[in-house]
mmCIF file of C-alpha atoms in Angstrom:
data_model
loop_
_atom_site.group_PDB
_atom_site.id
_atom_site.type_symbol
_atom_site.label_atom_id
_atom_site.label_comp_id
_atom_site.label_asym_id
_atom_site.label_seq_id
_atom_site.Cartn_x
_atom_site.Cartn_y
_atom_site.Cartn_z
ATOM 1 C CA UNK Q 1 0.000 0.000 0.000
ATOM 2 C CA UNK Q 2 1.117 3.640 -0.665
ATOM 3 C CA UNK Q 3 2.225 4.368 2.568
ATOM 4 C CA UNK Q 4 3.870 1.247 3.739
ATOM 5 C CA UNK Q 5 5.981 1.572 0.028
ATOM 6 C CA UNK Q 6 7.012 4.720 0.941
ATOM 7 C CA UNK Q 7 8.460 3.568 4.337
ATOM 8 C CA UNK Q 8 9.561 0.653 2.201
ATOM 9 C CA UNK Q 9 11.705 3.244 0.153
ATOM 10 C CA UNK Q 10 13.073 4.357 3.562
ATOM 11 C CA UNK Q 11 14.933 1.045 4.382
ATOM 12 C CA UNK Q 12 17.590 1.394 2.225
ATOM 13 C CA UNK Q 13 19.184 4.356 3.373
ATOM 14 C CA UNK Q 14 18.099 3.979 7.074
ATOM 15 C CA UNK Q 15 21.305 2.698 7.945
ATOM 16 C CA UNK Q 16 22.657 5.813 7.210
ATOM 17 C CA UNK Q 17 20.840 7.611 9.663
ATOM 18 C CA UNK Q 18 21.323 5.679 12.755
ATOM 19 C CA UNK Q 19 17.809 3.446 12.305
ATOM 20 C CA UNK Q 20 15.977 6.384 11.950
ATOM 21 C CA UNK Q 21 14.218 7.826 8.957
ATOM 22 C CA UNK Q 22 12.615 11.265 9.453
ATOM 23 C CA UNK Q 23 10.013 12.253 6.870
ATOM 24 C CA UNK Q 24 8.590 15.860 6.572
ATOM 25 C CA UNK Q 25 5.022 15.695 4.840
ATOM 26 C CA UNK Q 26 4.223 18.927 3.218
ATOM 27 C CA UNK Q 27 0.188 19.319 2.163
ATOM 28 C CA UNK Q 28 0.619 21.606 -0.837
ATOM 29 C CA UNK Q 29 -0.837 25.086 -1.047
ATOM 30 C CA UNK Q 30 -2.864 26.418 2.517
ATOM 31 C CA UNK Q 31 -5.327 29.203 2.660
ATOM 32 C CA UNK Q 32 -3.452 31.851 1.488
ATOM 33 C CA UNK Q 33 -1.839 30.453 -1.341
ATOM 34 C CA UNK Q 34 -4.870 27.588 -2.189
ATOM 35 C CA UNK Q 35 -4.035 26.041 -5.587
ATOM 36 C CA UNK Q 36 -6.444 24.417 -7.549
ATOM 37 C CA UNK Q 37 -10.288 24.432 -6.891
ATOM 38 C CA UNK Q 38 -12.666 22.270 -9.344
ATOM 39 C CA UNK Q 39 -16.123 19.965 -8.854
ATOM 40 C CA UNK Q 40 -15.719 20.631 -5.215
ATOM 41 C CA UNK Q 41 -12.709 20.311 -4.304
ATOM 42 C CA UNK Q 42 -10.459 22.820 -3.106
ATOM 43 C CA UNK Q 43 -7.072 21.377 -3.359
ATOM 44 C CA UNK Q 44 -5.611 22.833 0.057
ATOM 45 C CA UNK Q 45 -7.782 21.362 2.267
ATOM 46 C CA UNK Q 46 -7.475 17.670 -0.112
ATOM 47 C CA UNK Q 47 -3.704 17.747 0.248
ATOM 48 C CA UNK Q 48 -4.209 18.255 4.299
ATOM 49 C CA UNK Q 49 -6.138 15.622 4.595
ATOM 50 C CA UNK Q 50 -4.066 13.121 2.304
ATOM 51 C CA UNK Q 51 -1.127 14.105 4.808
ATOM 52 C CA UNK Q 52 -3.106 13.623 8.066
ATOM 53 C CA UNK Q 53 -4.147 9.905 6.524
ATOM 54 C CA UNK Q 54 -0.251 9.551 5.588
ATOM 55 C CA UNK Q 55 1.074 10.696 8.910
ATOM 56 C CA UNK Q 56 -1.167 8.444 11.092
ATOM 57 C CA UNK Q 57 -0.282 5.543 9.059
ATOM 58 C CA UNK Q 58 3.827 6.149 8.564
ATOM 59 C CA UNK Q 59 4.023 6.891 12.461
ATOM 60 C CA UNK Q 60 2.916 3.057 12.914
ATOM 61 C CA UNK Q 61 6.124 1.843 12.136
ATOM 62 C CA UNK Q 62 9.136 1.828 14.239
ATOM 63 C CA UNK Q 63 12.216 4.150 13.143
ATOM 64 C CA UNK Q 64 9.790 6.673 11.065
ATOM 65 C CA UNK Q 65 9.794 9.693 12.565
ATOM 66 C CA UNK Q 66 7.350 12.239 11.111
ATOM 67 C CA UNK Q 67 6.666 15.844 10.703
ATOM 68 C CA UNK Q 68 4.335 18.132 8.778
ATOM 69 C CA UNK Q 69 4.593 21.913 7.355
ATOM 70 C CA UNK Q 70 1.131 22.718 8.155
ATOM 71 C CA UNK Q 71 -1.379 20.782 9.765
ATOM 72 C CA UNK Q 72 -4.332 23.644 9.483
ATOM 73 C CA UNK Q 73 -5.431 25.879 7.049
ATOM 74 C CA UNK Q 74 -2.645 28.266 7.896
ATOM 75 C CA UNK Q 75 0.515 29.187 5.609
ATOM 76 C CA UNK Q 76 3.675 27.780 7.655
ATOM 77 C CA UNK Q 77 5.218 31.045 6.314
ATOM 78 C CA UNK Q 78 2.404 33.350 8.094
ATOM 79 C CA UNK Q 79 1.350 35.095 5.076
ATOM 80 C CA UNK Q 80 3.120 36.507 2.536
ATOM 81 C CA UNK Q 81 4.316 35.829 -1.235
ATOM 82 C CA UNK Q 82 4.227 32.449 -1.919
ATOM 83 C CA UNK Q 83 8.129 32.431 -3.327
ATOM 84 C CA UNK Q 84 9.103 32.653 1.117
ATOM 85 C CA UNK Q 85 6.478 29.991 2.016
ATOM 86 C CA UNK Q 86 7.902 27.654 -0.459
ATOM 87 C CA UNK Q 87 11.261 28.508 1.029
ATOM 88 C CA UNK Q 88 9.890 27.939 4.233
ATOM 89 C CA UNK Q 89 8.431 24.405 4.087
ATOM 90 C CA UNK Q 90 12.147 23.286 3.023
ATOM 91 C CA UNK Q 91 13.973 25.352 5.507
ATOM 92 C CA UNK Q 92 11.463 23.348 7.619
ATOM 93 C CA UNK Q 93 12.255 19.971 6.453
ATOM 94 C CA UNK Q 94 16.070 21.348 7.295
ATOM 95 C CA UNK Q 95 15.223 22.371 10.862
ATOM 96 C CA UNK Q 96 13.487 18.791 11.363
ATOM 97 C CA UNK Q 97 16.838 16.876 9.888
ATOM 98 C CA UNK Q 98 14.519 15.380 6.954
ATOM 99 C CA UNK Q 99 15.690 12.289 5.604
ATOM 100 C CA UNK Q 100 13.170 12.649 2.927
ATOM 101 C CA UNK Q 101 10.529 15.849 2.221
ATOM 102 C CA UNK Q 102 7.716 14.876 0.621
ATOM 103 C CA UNK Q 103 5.174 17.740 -0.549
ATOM 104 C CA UNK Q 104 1.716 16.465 -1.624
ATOM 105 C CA UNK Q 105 -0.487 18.188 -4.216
ATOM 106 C CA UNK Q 106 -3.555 17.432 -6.809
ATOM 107 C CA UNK Q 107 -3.524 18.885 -10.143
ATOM 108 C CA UNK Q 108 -5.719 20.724 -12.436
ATOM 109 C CA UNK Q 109 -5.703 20.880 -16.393
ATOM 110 C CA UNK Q 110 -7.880 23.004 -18.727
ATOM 111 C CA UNK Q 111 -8.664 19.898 -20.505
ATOM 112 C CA UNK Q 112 -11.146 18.125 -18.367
ATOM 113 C CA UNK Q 113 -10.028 14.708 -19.736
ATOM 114 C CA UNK Q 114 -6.440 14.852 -18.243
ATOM 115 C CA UNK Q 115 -6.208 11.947 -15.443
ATOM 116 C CA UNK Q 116 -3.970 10.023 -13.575
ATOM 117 C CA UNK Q 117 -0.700 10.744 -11.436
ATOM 118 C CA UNK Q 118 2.468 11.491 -11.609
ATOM 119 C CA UNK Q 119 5.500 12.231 -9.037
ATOM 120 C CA UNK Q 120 8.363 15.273 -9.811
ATOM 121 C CA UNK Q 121 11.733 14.476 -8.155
ATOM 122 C CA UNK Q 122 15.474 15.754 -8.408
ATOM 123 C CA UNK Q 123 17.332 16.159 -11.039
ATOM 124 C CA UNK Q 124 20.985 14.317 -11.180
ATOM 125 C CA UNK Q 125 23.001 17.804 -10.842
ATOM 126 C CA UNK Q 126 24.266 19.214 -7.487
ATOM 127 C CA UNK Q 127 24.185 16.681 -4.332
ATOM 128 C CA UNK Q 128 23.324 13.770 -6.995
ATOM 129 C CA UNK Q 129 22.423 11.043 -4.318
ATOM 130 C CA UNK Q 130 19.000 13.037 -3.856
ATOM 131 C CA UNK Q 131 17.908 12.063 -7.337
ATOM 132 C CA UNK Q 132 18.488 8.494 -7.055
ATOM 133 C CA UNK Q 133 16.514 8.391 -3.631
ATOM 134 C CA UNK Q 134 14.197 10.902 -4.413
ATOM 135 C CA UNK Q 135 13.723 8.830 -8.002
ATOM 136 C CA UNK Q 136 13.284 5.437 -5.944
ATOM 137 C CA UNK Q 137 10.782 7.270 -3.279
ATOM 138 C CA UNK Q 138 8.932 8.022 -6.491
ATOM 139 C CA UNK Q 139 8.476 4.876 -8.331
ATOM 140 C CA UNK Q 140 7.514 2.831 -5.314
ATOM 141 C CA UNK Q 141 4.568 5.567 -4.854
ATOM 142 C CA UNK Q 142 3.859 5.771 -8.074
ATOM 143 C CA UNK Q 143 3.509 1.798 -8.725
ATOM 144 C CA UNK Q 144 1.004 1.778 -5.483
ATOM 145 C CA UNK Q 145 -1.065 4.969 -7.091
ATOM 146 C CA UNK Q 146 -1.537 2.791 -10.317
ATOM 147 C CA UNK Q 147 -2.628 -0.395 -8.043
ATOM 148 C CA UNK Q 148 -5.433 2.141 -6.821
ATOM 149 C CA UNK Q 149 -6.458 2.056 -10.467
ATOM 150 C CA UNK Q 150 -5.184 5.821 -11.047
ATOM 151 C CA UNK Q 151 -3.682 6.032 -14.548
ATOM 152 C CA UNK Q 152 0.137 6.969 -14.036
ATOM 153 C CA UNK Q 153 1.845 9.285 -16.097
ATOM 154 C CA UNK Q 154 5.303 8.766 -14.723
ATOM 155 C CA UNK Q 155 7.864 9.565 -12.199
ATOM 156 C CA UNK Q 156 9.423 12.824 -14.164
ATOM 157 C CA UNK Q 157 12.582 15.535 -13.578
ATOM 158 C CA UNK Q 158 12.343 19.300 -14.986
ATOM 159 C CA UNK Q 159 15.086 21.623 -14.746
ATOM 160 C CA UNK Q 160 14.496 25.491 -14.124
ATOM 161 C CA UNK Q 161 14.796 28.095 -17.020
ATOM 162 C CA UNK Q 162 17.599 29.917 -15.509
ATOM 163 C CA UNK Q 163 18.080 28.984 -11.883
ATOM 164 C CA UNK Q 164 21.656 27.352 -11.579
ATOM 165 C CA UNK Q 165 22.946 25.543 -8.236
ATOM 166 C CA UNK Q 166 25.881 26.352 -6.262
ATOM 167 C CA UNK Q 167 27.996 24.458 -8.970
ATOM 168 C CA UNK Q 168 26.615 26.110 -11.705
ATOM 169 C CA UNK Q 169 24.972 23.135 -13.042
ATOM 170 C CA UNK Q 170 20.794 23.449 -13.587
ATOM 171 C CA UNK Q 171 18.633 23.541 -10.928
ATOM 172 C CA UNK Q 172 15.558 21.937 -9.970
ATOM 173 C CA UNK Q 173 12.308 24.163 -11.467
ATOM 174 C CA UNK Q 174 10.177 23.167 -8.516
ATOM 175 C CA UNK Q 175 11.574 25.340 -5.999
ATOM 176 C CA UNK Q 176 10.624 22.719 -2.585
ATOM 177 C CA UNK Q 177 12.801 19.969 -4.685
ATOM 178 C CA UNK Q 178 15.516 22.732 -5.558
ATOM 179 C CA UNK Q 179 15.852 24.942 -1.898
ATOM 180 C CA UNK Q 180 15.496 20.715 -0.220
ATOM 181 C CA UNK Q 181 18.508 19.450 -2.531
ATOM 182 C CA UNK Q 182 20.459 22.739 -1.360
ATOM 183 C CA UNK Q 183 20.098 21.643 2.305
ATOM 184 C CA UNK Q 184 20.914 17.678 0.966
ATOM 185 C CA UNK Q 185 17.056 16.978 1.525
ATOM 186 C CA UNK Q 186 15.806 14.881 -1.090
ATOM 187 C CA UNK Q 187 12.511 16.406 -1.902
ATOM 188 C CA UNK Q 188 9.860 14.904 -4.025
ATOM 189 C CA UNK Q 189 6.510 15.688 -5.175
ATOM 190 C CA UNK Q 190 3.324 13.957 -5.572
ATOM 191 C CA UNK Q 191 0.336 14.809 -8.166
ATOM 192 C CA UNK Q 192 -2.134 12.281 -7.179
ATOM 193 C CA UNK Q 193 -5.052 13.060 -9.444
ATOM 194 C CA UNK Q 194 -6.600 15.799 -11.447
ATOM 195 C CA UNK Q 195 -9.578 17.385 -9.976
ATOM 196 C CA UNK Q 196 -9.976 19.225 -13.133
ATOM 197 C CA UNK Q 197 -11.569 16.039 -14.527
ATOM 198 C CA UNK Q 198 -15.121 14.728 -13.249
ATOM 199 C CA UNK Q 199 -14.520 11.153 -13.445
ATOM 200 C CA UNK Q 200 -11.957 11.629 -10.384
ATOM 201 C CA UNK Q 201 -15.264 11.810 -8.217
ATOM 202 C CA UNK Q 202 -16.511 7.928 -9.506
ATOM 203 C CA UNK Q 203 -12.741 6.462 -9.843
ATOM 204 C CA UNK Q 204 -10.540 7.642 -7.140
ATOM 205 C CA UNK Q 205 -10.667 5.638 -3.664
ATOM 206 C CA UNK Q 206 -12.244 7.472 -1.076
ATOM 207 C CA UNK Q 207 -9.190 8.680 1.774
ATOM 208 C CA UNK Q 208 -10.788 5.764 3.986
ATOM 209 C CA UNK Q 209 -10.438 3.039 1.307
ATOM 210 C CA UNK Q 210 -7.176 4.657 0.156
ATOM 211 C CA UNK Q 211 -5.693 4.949 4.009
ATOM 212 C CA UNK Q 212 -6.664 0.698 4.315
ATOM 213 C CA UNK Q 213 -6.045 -0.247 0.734
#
């Protein structure tokens, strides 16, 4: 199931950190800066409640450790422009010693028939390791979306226009992966399902059935 594959994806590099893996969960958007809203969902409130589900079940296992950015409506920035609350939810992964940030979103498309999920992770420049963990994080997530019956578009990398690392090498376009792979965080995140497209309220698992699948 998702969540136990995601703590699955943990095992291999808890070793590393002393037997303990510490996961920051970051619900996407808040009420200040609310993403998506279609056929009555308002994506804010859908990503909280994906994380709350997600929380409760990683903290069942022993050696998981986890934290959340936000766990109301509230941006963990306190306001503002949303380019320092996206800062802000990695500099909080940092402050928590994140093994692995994981920031949880559902997307919209002007084409109502767009479906299915996908996962954004790092890229391979600067701090490399982060893609190849970040990339593993995704696919086990991914394959467990699909096994929901979600239609998966892929675990995919984009690189920024013009933002370069440290190194001088591309950066990361999404800036929670990028300002995470500054602080050696490897940051992924998840698209779960469009709510742009109708059928999402007949074919997706309800957060119940999803939480026992």
């Amino acid at each position: 199931e998702i969540h136990e594959r995601l703590v699955g994806s943990e095992m291999c590099i808890r070793d590393s950190y002393n037997g303990n893996v510490v996961v920051v969960l970051d619900p996407g958007h808040d009420g200040t800066h609310g993403g998506s809203s279609a056929n009555g969902f308002v994506e804010a409130q859908l990503n909280l409640k994906i994380a709350q589900y997600c929380k409760a079940e990683l903290e069942e296992y022993y050696g998981v450790t986890v934290y959340m950015t936000r766990d109301s409506a509230s941006c963990p920035n306190g306001g503002g422009d949303n380019k320092s609350c996206l800062q802000r939810r990695a500099d909080i992964a940092r402050d928590m010693g994140a093994n692995l940030f994981v920031s949880l979103h559902n997307n919209y498309s002007s084409a109502s028939s767009a479906s299915g999920a996908e996962i954004w992770y790092p890229n391979q420049n600067y701090n490399p390791w982060t893609s190849q963990v970040g990339g593993s994080a995704a696919s086990c997530i991914l394959e467990q979306l699909t096994s929901l019956g979600l239609k998966g578009r892929g675990t995919q990398i984009r690189n920024a226009n013009e933002d370069k690392y440290p190194d001088g090498s591309a950066a990361d376009y999404y800036a929670v992966i990028r300002h995470c792979k500054e602080y050696g965080i490897p940051g992924i995140i998840v698209e779960h399902a469009f709510m742009s497209n109708s059928c999402l309220l007949y074919t997706s698992p309800s957060p119940r059935d999803a939480h026992e699948s």
